[in-house]
Short mmCIF file of N, CA, C and O in Angstrom, two decimals:
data_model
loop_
_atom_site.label_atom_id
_atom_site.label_comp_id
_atom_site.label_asym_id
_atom_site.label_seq_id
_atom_site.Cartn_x
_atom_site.Cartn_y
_atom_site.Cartn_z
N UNK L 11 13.40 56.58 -57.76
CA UNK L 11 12.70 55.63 -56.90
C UNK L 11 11.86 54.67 -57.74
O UNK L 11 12.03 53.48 -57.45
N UNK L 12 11.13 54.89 -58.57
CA UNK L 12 9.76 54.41 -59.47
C UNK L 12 10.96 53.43 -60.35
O UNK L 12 10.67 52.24 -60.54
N UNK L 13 12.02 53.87 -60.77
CA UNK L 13 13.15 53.03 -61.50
C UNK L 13 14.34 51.89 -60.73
O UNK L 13 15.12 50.99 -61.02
N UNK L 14 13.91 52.53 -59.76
CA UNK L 14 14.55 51.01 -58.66
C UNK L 14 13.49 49.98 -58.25
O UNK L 14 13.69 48.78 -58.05
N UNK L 15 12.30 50.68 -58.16
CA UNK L 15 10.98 49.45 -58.12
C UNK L 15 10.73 48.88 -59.34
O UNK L 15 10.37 47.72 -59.16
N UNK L 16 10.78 49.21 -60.60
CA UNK L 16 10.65 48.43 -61.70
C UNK L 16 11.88 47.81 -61.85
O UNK L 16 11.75 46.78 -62.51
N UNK L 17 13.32 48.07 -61.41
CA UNK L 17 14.69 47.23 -61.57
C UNK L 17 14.51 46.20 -60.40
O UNK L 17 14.97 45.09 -60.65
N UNK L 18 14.06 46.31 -59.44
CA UNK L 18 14.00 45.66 -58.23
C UNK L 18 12.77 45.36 -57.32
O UNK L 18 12.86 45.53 -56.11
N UNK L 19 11.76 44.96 -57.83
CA UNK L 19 10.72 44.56 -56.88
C UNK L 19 11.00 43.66 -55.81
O UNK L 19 11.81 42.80 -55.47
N UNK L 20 10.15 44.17 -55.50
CA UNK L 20 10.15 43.43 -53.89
C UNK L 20 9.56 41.47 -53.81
O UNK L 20 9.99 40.48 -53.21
N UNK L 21 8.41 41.72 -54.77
CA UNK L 21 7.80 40.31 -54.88
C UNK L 21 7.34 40.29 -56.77
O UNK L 21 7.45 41.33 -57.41
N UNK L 22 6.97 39.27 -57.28
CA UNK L 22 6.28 38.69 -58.14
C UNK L 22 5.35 39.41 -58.79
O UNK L 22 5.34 39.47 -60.02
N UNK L 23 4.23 40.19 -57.82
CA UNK L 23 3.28 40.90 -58.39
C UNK L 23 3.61 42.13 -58.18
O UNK L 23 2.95 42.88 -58.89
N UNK L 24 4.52 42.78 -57.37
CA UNK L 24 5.17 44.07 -57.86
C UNK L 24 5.56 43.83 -59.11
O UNK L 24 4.95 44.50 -59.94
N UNK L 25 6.62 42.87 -59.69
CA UNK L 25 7.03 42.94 -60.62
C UNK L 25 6.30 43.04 -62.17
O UNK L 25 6.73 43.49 -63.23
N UNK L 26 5.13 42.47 -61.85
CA UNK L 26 3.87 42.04 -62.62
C UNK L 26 3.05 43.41 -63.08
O UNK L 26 2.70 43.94 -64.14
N UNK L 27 2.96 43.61 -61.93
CA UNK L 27 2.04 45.07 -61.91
C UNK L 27 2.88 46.33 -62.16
O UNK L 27 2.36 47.38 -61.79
N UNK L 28 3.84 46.39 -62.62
CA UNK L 28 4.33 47.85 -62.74
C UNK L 28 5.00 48.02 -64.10
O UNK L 28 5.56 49.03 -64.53
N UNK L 29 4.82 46.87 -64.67
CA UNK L 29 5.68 46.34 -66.05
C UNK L 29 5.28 45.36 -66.70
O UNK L 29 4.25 44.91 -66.21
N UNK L 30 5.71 44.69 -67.80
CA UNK L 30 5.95 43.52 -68.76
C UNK L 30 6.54 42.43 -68.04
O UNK L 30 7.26 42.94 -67.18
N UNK L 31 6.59 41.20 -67.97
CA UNK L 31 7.69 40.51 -66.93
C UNK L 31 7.34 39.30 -67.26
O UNK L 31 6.17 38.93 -67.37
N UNK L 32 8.89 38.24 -67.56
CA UNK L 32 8.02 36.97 -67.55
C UNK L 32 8.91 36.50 -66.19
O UNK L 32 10.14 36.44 -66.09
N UNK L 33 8.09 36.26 -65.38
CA UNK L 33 8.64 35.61 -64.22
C UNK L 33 8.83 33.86 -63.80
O UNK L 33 7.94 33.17 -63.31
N UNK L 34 10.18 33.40 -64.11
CA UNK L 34 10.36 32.09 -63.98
C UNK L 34 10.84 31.74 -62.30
O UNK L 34 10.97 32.44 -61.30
N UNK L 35 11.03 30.22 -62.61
CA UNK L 35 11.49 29.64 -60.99
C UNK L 35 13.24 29.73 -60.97
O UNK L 35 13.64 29.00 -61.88
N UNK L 36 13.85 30.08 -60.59
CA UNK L 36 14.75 30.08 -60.10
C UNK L 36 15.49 29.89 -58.90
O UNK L 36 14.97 29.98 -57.79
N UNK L 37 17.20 29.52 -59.16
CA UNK L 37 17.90 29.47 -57.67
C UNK L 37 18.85 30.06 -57.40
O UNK L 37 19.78 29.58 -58.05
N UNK L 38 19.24 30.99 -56.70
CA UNK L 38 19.98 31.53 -56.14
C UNK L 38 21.45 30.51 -56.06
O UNK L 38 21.18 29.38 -55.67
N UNK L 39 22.83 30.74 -56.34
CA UNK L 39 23.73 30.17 -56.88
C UNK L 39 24.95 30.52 -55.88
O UNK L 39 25.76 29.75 -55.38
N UNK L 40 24.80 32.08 -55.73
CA UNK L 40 25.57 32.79 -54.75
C UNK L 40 24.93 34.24 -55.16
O UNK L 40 23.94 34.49 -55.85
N UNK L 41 26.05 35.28 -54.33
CA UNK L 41 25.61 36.63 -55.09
C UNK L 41 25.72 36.64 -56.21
O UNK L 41 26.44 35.90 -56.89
N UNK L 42 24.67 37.89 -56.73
CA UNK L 42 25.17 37.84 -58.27
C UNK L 42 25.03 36.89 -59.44
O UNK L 42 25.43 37.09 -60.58
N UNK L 43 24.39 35.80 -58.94
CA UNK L 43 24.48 34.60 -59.97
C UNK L 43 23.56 33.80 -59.26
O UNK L 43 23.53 33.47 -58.08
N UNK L 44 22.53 33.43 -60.58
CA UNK L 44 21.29 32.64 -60.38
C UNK L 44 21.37 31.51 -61.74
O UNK L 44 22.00 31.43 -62.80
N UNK L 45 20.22 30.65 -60.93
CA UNK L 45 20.32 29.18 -62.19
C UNK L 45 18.50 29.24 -62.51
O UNK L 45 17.51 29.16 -61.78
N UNK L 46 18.74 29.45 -64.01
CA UNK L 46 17.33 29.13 -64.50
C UNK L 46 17.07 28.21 -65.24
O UNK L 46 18.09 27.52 -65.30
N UNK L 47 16.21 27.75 -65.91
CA UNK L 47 16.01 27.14 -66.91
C UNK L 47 17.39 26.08 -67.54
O UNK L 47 17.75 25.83 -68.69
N UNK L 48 17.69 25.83 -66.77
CA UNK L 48 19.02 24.97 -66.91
C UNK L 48 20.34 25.53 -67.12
O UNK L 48 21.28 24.81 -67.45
N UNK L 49 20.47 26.69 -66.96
CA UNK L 49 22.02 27.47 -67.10
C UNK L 49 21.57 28.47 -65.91
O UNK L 49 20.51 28.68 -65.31
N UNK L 50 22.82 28.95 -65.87
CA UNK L 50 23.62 29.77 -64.65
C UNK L 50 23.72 31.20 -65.49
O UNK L 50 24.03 31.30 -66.68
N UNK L 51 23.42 32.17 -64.67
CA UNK L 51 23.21 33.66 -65.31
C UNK L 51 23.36 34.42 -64.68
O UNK L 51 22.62 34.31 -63.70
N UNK L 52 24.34 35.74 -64.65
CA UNK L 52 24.73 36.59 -63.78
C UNK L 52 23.77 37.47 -63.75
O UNK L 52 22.93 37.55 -64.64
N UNK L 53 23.81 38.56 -62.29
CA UNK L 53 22.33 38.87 -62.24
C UNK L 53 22.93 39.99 -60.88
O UNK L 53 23.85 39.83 -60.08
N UNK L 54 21.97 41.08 -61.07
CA UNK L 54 22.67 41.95 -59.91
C UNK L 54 21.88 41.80 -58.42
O UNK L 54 21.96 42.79 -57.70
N UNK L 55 20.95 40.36 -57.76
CA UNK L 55 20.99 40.59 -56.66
C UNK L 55 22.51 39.62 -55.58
O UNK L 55 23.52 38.97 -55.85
N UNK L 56 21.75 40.09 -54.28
CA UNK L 56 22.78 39.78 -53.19
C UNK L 56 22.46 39.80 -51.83
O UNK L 56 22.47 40.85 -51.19
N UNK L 57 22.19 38.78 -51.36
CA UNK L 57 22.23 38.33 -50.26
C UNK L 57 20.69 37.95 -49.38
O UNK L 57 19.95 38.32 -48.48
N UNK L 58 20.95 36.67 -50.70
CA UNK L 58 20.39 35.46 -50.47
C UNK L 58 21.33 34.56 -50.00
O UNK L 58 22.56 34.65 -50.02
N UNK L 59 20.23 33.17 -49.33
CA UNK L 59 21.21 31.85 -49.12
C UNK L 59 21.07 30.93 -50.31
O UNK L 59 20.14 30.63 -51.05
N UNK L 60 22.55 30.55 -50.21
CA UNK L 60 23.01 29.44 -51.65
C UNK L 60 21.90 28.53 -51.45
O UNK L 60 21.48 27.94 -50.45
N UNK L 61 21.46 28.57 -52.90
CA UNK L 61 20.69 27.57 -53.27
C UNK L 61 19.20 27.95 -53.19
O UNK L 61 18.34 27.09 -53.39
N UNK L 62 18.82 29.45 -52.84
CA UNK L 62 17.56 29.85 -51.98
C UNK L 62 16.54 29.64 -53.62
O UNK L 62 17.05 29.83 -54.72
N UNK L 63 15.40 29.33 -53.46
CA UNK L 63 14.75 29.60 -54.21
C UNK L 63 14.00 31.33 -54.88
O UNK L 63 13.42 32.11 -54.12
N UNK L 64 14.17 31.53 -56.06
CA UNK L 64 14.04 32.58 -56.19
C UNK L 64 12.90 32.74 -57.30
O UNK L 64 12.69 31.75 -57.99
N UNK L 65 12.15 33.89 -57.53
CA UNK L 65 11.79 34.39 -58.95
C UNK L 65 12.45 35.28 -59.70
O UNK L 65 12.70 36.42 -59.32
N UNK L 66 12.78 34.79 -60.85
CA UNK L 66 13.58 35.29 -61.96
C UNK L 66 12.73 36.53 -62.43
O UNK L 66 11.67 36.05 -62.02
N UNK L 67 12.47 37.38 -62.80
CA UNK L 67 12.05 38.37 -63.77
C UNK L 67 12.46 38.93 -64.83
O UNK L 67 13.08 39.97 -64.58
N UNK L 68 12.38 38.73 -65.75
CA UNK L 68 13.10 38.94 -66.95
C UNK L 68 11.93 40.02 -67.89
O UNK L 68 10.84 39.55 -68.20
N UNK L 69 12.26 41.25 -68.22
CA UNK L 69 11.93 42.09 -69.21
C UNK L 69 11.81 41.86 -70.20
O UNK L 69 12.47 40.88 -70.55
N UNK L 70 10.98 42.49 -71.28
CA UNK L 70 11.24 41.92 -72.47
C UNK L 70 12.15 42.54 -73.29
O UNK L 70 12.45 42.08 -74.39
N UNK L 71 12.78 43.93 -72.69
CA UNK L 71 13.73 44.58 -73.05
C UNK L 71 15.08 44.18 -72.86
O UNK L 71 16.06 44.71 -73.39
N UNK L 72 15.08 42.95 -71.86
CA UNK L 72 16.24 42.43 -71.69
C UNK L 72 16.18 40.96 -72.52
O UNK L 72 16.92 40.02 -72.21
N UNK L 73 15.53 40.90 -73.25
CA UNK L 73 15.97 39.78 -74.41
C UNK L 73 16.21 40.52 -75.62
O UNK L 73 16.14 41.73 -75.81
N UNK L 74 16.49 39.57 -76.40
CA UNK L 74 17.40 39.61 -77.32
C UNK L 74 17.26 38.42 -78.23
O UNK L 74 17.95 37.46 -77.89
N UNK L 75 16.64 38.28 -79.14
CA UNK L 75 16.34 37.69 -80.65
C UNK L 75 17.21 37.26 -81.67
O UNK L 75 17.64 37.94 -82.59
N UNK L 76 17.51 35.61 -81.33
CA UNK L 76 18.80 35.60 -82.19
C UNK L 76 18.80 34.21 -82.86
O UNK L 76 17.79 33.75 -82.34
N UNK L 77 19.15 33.48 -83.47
CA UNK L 77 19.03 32.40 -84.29
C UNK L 77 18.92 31.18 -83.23
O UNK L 77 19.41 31.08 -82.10
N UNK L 78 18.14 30.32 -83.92
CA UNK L 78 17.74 28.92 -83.36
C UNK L 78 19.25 28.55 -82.89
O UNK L 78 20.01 28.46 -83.85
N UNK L 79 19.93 28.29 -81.43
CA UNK L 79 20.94 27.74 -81.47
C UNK L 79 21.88 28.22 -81.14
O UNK L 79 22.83 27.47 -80.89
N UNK L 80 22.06 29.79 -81.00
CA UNK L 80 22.81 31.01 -80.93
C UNK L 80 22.68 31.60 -79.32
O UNK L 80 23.59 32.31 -78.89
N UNK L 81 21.30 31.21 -78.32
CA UNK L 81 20.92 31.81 -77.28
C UNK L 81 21.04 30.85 -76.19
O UNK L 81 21.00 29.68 -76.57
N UNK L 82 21.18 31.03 -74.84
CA UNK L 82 21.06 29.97 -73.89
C UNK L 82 19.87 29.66 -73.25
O UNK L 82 19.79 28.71 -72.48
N UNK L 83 18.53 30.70 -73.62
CA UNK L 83 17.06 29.92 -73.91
C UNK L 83 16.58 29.70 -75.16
O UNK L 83 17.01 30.28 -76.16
N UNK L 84 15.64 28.84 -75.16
CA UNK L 84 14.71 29.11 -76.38
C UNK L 84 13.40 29.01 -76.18
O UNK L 84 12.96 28.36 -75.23
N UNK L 85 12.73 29.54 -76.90
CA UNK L 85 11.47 29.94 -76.66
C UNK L 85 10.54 30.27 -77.57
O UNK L 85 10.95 29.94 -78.68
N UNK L 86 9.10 30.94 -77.62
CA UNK L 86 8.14 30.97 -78.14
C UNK L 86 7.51 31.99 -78.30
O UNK L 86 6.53 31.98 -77.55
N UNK L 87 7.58 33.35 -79.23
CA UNK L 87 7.09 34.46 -79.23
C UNK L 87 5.51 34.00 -79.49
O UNK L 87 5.14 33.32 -80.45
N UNK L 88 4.54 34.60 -78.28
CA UNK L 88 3.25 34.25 -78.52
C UNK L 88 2.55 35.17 -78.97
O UNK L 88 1.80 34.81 -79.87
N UNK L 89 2.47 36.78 -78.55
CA UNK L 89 2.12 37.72 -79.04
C UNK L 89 3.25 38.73 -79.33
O UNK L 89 4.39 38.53 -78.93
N UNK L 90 2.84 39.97 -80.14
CA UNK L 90 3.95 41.03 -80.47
C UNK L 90 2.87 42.18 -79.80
O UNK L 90 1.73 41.73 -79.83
N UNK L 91 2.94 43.47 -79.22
CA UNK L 91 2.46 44.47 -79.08
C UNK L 91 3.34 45.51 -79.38
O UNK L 91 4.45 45.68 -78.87
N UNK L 92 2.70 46.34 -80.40
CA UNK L 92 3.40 47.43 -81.39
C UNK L 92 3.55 48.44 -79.67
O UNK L 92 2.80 47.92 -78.84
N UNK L 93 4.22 49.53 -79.17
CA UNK L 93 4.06 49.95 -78.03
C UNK L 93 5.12 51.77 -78.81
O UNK L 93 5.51 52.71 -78.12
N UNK L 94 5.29 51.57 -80.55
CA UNK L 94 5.50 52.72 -81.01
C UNK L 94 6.86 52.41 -81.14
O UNK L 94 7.36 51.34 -80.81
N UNK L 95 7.65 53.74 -81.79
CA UNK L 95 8.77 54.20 -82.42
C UNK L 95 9.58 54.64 -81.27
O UNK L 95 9.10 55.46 -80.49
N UNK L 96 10.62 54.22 -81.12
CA UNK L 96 11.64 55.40 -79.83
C UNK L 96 11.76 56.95 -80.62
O UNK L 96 11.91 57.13 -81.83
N UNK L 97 11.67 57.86 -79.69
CA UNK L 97 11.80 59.04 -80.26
C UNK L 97 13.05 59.76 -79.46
O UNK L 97 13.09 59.85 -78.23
N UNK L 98 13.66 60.06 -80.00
CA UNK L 98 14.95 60.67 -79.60
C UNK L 98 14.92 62.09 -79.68
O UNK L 98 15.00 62.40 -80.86
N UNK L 99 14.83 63.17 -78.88
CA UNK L 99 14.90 64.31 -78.09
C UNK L 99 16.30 64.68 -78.35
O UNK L 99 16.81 64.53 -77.23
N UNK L 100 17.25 65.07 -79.16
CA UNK L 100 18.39 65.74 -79.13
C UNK L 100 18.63 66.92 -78.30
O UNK L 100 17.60 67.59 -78.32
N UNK L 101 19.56 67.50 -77.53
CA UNK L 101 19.76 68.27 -76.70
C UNK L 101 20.06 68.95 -77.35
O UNK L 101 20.90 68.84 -78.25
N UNK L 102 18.91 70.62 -76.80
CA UNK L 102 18.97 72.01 -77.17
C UNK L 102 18.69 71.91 -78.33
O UNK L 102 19.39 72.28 -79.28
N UNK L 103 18.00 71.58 -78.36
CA UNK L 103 17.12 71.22 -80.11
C UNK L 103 15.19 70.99 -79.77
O UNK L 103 14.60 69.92 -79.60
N UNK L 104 14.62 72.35 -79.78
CA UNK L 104 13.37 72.62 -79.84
C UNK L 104 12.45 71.61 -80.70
O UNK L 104 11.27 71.45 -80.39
N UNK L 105 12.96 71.03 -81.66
CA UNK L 105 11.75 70.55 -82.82
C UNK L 105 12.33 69.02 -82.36
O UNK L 105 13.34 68.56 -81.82
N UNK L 106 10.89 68.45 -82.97
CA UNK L 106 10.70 66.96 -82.79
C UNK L 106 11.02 65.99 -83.84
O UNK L 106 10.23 66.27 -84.74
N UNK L 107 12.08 64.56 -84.40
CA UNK L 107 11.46 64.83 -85.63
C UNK L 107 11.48 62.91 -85.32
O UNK L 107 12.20 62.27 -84.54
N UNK L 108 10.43 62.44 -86.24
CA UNK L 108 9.99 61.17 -85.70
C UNK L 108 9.55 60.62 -87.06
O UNK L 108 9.02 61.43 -87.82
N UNK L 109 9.74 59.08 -87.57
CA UNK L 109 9.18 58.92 -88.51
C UNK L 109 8.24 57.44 -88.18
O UNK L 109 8.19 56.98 -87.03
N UNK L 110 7.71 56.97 -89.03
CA UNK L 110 6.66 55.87 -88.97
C UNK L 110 6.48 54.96 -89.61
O UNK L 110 5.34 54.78 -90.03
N UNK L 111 7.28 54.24 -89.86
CA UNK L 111 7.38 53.02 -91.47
C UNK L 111 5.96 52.43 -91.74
O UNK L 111 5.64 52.14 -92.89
N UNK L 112 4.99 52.24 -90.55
CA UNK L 112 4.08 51.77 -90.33
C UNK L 112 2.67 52.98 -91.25
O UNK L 112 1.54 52.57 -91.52
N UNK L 113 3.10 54.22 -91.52
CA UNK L 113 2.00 55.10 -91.91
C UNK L 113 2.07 54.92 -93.44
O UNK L 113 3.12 54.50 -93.92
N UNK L 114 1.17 55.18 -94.12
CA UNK L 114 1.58 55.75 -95.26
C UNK L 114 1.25 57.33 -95.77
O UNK L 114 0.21 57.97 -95.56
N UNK L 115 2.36 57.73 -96.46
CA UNK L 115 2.71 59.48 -96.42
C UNK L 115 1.33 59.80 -97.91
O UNK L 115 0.86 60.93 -98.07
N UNK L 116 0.98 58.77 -98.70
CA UNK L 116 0.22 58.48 -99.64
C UNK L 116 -1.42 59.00 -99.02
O UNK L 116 -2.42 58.84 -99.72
#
C-alpha cells in the first residue's frame, strides 16, 4: 500500500510529502503517455482526457546522469545529499557485509 502511494499519489503534496520529487507541468497525450518539458514520455497513468493538464513527478531515482546532449532533459544538479551505501542482504546469509569509500580504515 505505502509503495503504491509513493508510485502513485493522489495530488502534488502527497507526492511531496512522502518522498524526493521534482514535480513539473505537464499534459496528458493519451494513456500512458504524457508531454513535458518539450518531449513526449511514456508513463504508467490512464484515464485522463487528451490533452488534460497534469503534474509530472519525477524521482530522483528515476533519472539518470548522462552527457551534455545524450538525454531528452537537461538540467542543473543544485544540491547532492549523501543518503548512504545500498546494502545488500544476501539470502540465508546471517552476517552483514558493507563497505564505505567515504571512511577511512586509517
Amino acid at each position: 500500500m505505502s509503495q503504491d502511494i509513493y508510485n502513485e499519489p493522489a495530488n502534488a503534496f502527497v507526492a511531496d510529502f512522502i518522498g524526493e520529487s521534482n514535480i513539473l507541468d505537464g499534459v496528458m497525450l493519451s494513456d500512458c503517455r504524457v508531454r513535458f518539458s518539450g518531449h513526449d514520455f511514456d508513463c504508467v497513468d490512464k484515464g485522463f482526457a487528451q490533452n488534460e493538464p497534469v503534474d509530472v513527478v519525477i524521482r530522483p531515482e528515476d533519472v539518470d546522469i548522462c552527457a551534455p546532449g545524450d538525454g531528452m532533459l537537461t538540467g542543473v544538479i543544485t544540491s547532492v545529499t549523501f543518503k548512504g551505501l545500498p546494502t545488500i542482504l544476501p539470502k540465508g546469509r546471517p552476517s552483514v557485509s558493507s563497505s564505505n569509500p567515504m571512511r577511512s580504515t586509517s
